[in-house]
CSV table of C-alpha atoms in Angstrom, one decimal:
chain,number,residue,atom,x,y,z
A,1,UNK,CA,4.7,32.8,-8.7
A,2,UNK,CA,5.5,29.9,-10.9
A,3,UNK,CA,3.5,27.5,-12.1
A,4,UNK,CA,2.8,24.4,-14.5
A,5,UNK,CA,0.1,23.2,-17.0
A,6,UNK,CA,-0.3,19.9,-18.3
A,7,UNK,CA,-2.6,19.7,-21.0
A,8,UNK,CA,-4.8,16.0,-20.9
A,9,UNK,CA,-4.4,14.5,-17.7
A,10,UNK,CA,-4.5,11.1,-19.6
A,11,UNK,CA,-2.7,10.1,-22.6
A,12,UNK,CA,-3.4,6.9,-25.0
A,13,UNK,CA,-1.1,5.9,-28.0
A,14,UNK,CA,-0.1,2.7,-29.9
A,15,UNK,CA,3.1,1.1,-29.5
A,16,UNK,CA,5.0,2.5,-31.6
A,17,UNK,CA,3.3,6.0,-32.4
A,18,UNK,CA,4.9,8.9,-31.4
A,19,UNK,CA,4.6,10.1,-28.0
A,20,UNK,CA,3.6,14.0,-27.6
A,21,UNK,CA,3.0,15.1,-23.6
A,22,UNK,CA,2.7,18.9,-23.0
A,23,UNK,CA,3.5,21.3,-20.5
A,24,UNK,CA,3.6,25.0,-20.4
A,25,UNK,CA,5.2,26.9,-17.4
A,26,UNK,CA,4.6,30.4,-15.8
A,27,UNK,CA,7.8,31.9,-14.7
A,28,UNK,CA,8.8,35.6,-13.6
A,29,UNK,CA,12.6,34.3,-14.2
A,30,UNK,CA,14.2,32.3,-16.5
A,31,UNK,CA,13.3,28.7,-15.3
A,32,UNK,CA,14.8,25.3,-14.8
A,33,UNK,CA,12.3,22.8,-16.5
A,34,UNK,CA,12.1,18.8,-15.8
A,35,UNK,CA,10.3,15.9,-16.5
A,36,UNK,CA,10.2,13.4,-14.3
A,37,UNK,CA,7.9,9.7,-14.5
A,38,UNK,CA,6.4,7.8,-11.8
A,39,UNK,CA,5.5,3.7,-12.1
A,40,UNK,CA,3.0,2.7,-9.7
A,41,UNK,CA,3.7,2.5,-6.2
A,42,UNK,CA,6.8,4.3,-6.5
A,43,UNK,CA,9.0,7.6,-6.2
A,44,UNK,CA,9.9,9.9,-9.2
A,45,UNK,CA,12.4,9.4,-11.5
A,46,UNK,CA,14.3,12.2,-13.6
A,47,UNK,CA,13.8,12.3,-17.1
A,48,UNK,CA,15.5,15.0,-18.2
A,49,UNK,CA,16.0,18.8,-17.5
A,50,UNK,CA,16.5,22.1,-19.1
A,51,UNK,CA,18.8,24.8,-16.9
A,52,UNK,CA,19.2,27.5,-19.8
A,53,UNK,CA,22.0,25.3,-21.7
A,54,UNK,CA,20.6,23.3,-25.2
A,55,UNK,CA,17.3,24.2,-25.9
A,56,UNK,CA,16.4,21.1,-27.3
A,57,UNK,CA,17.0,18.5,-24.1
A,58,UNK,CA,17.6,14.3,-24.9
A,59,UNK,CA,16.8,12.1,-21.1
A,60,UNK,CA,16.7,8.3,-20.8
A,61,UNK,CA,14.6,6.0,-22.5
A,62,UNK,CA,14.6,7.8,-25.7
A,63,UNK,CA,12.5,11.0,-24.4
A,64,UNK,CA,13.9,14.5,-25.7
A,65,UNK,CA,12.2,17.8,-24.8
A,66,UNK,CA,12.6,21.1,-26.6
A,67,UNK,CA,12.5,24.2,-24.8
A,68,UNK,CA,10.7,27.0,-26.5
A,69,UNK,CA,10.5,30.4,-24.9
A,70,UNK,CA,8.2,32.0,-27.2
A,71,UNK,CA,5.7,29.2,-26.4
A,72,UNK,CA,6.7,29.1,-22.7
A,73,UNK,CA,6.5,25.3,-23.1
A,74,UNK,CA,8.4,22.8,-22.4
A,75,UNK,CA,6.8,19.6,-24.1
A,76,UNK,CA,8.1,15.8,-24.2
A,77,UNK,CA,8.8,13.2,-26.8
A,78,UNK,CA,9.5,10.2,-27.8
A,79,UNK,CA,9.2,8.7,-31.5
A,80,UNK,CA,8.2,5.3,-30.8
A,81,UNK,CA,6.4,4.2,-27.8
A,82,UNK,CA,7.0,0.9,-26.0
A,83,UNK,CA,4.7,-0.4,-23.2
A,84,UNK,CA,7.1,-0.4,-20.5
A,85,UNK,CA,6.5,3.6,-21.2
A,86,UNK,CA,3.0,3.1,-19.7
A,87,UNK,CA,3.5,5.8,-16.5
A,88,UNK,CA,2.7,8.7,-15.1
A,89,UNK,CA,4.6,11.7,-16.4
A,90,UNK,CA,4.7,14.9,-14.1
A,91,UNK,CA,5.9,18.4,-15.6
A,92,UNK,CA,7.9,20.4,-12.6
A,93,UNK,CA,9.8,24.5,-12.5
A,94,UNK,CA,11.9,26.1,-10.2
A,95,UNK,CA,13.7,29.5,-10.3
A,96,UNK,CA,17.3,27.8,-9.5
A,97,UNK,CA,18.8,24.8,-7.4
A,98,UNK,CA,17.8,24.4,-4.7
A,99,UNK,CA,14.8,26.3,-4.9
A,100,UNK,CA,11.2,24.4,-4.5
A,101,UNK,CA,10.1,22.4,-7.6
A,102,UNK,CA,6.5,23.3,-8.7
A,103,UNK,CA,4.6,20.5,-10.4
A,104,UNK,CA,1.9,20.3,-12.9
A,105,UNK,CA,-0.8,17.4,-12.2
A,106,UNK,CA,0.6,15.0,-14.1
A,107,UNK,CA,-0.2,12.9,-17.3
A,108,UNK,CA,-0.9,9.3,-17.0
A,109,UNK,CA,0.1,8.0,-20.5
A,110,UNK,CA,-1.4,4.4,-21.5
A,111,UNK,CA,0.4,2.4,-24.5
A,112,UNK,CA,-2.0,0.2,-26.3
A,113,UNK,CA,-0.3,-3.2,-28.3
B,1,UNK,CA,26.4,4.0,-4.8
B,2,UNK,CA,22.9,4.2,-2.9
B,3,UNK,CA,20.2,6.4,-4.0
B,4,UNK,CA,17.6,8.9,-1.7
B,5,UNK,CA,16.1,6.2,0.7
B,6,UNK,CA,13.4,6.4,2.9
B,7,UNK,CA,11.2,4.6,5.7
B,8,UNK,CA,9.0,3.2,6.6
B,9,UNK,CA,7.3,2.3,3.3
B,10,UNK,CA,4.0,2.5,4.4
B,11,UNK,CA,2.1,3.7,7.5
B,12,UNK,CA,-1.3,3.7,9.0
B,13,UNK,CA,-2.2,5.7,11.8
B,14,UNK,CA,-5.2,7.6,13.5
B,15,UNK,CA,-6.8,10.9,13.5
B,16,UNK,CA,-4.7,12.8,15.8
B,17,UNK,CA,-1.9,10.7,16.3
B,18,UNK,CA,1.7,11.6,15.7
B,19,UNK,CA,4.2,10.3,12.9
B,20,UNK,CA,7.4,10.7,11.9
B,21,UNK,CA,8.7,9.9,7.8
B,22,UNK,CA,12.8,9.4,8.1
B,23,UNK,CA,15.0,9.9,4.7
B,24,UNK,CA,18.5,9.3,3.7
B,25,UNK,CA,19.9,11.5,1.2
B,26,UNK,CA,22.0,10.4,-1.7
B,27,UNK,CA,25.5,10.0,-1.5
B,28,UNK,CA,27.2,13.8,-1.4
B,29,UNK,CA,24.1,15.5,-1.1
B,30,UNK,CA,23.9,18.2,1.7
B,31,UNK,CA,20.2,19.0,1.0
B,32,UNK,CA,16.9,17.5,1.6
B,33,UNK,CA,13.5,18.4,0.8
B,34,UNK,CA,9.8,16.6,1.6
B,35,UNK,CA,7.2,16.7,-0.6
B,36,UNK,CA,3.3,15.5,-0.8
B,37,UNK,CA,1.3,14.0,-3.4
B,38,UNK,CA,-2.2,13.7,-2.5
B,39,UNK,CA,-3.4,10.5,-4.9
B,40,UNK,CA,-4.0,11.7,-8.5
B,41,UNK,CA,-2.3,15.1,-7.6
B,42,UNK,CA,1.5,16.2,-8.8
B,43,UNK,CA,4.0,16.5,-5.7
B,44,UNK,CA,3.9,19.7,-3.4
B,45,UNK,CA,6.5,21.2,-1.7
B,46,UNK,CA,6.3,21.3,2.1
B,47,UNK,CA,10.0,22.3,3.5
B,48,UNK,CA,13.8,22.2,2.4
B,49,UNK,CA,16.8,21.8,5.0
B,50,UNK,CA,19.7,23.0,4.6
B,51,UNK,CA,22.7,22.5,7.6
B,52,UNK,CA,20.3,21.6,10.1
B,53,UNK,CA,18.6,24.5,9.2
B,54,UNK,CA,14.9,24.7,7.1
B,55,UNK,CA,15.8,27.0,4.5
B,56,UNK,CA,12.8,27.3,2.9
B,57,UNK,CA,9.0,26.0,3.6
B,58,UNK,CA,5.6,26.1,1.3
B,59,UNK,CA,2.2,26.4,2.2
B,60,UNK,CA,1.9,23.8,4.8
B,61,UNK,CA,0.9,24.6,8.9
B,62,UNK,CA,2.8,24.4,11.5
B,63,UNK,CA,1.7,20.7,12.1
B,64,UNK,CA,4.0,19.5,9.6
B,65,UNK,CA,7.7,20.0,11.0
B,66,UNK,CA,11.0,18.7,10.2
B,67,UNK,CA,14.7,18.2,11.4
B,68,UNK,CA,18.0,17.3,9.8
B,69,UNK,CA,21.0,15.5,11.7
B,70,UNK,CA,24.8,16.3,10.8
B,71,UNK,CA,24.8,13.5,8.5
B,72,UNK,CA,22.1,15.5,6.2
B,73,UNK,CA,19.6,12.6,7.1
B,74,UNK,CA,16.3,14.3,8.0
B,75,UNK,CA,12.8,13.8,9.5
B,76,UNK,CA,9.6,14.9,8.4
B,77,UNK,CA,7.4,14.8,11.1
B,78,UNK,CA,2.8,15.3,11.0
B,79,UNK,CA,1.2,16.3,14.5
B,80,UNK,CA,-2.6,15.7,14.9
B,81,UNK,CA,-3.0,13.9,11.9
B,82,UNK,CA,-6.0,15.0,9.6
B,83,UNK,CA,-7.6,12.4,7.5
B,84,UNK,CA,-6.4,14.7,4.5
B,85,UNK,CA,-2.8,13.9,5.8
B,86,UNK,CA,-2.9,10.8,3.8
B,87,UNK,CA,-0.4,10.8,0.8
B,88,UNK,CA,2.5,9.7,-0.1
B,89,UNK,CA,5.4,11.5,1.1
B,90,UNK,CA,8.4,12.1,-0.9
B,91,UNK,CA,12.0,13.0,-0.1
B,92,UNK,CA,14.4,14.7,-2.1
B,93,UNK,CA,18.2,15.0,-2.0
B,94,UNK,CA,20.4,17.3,-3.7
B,95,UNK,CA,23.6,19.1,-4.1
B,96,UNK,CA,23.7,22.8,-2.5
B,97,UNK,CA,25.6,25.3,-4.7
B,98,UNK,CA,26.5,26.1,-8.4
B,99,UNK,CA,26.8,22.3,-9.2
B,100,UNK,CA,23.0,21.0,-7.5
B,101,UNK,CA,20.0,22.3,-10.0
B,102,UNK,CA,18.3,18.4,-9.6
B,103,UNK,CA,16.2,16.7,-7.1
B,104,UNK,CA,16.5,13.3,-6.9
B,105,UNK,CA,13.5,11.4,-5.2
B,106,UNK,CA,13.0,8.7,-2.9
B,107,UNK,CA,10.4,6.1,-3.3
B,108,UNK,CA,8.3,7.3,-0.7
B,109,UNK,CA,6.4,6.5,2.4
B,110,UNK,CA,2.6,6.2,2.1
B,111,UNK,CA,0.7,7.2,4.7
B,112,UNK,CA,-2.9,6.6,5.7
B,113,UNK,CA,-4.7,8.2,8.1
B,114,UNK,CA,-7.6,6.3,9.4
């Protein structure tokens, strides 16, 4: 069975600091890997994703995400961190398309002028 | 071109009663799937459909059931409603075959069950 594991279920960093959110993911095949964000009161939004091409990933909003086997993890970034980045950030595998995403609980990540 | 789209945006109903979540796929998708997200919890998976068909299904009971039309459209639909049944429900759309490996997402209909 798959499964994901977000480290720190909340986040806080200065504008400007580097953003660092992790995720590791269990797997018994190799996995398709996304992140996706969340603003209040709203549906999820794709961030980027990993399907076995590039290991290191760039999404929208200057996020990137490197894909590291060894580690099983699948961790996002961003260098600079702007408040309209304030969100919830949710970690999600699946064996293949259209197979069932499996989400980790999420990481609410507060920016702080 | 319009994204996943689903209705209504919110909901309030009673222990026991019936409901029914409707979703529109994005343009060119030919697969839909529902999900839950209890409040403070990630999204879980309850069903996929595939031509008219549910293709796949998690760890939900029989209560929760679903339907898609031949326009992919589908239904997601809660019997006996269970205070616990309140969540937001999210739809995803995407491509089926070599070319679909993303879910895009709707914005979701909250329910709460009273």
């Amino acid at each position: 069975a798959q499964s994901v594991t977000q480290l720190g279920s909340h986040v806080s960093v200065s504008e400007g600091a580097l953003v660092l959110l992790r995720c590791n993911y269990s797997s018994s095949v190799p996995p398709y890997l996304f992140w996706y964000v969340q603003y209040p009161n709203q549906g999820l939004q794709l961030l980027l994703k990993y399907t076995s091409a590039a290991t290191l990933v760039k999404g929208i909003n200057g996020f990137e995400a490197e894909f590291k086997k060894s580690e099983t993890s699948f961790h996002l970034t961003k260098p600079s961190a702007h408040m309209s980045d304030a969100a919830e950030y949710f970690c999600a595998v699946s064996e293949a398309g259209n197979t069932p995403l499996v989400f980790g609980k999420g990481t609410r990540l507060s920016v702080i002028a | 071109d319009a994204g996943v789209t689903q209705s209504p945006t919110h909901l309030i109903k009673t222990r026991g009663q019936q409901v029914t979540l409707r979703c529109s796929p994005k343009s060119g998708h030919d697969t839909v799937s529902w999900y839950q997200q209890a409040l403070g919890q990630g999204p879980q998976f309850i069903f996929q459909y595939y031509e008219e068909e549910e293709r796949q299904r998690g760890n939900f009971p029989d209560r929760f059931s679903g339907h898609q039309f031949p326009n992919y459209s589908s239904e997601l639909n809660v019997n006996a409603l269970l205070l616990g049944d309140s969540a937001l429900y999210l739809c995803a759309s995407e491509a089926d075959g070599p070319g679909g490996d993303t879910q895009y997402f709707g914005p979701g209909t909250r329910l709460t069950v009273l």
